[in-house]
């Protein structure tokens, strides 16, 4: 994982992380190796820190809106 990738993951809000999780191709950098594990860890922490916000983000982006 590069410094830039880690910084992006750390600074992204839950909604941004979720969009990438739902709509990025399976070979996207966020899912590979150490970076993928870290991405999942941070995403989980942000979700647990604000479950209602995470639920709202999930409803907002849905499954068909895609990455924008």
Coordinates of C-alpha atoms in Angstrom, one line a residue:
X1 CA 0.0 0.0 0.0
X2 CA 1.4 3.4 -0.9
X3 CA 1.4 6.4 1.4
X4 CA -1.2 8.1 -1.0
X5 CA -3.5 5.1 -0.9
X6 CA -3.4 5.1 2.9
X7 CA -4.0 8.8 3.1
X8 CA -7.0 8.5 0.8
X9 CA -8.6 5.7 2.8
X10 CA -8.0 7.5 6.1
X11 CA -9.5 10.8 4.8
X12 CA -12.4 9.4 2.9
X13 CA -15.8 9.5 4.5
X14 CA -17.9 6.4 4.9
X15 CA -20.1 7.1 1.9
X16 CA -17.0 7.5 -0.4
X17 CA -15.6 4.2 0.9
X18 CA -18.9 2.5 0.4
X19 CA -19.3 3.7 -3.1
X20 CA -15.9 2.3 -4.1
X21 CA -16.7 -0.9 -2.2
X22 CA -20.0 -1.4 -4.1
X23 CA -19.1 -0.2 -7.6
X24 CA -15.3 -0.5 -8.2
X25 CA -14.2 -3.4 -10.4
X26 CA -12.9 -6.4 -8.4
X27 CA -9.3 -5.8 -9.4
X28 CA -9.4 -2.2 -8.1
X29 CA -6.4 -1.3 -5.9
X30 CA -8.6 -1.0 -2.8
X31 CA -9.3 -4.8 -2.8
X32 CA -5.7 -6.0 -3.3
X33 CA -3.4 -7.3 -0.6
X34 CA -2.5 -5.2 2.4
X35 CA -4.4 -2.3 1.0
X36 CA -7.6 -4.3 0.8
X37 CA -7.3 -5.5 4.4
X38 CA -6.7 -2.0 5.6
X39 CA -9.6 -0.6 3.5
X40 CA -12.0 -3.1 5.0
X41 CA -10.7 -2.4 8.5
X42 CA -11.1 1.4 8.2
X43 CA -14.5 1.1 6.5
X44 CA -15.7 -1.2 9.3
X45 CA -14.5 1.3 12.0
X46 CA -16.2 4.2 10.3
X47 CA -19.4 2.2 10.0
X48 CA -19.3 1.2 13.7
X49 CA -18.6 4.7 14.8
X50 CA -21.8 6.0 13.1
X51 CA -24.2 3.1 12.3
X52 CA -27.1 5.4 11.5
X53 CA -25.0 7.5 9.2
X54 CA -23.7 4.3 7.5
X55 CA -27.3 3.1 7.0
X56 CA -28.3 6.4 5.5
X57 CA -25.2 6.4 3.2
X58 CA -26.2 2.9 2.0
X59 CA -29.7 4.0 1.2
X60 CA -28.5 7.1 -0.5
X61 CA -26.1 5.4 -2.9
X62 CA -28.2 2.3 -3.5
X63 CA -26.8 -0.5 -5.6
X64 CA -27.3 1.0 -9.1
X65 CA -26.0 4.5 -8.9
X66 CA -22.4 3.6 -9.7
X67 CA -19.1 5.5 -9.1
X68 CA -19.3 9.1 -9.9

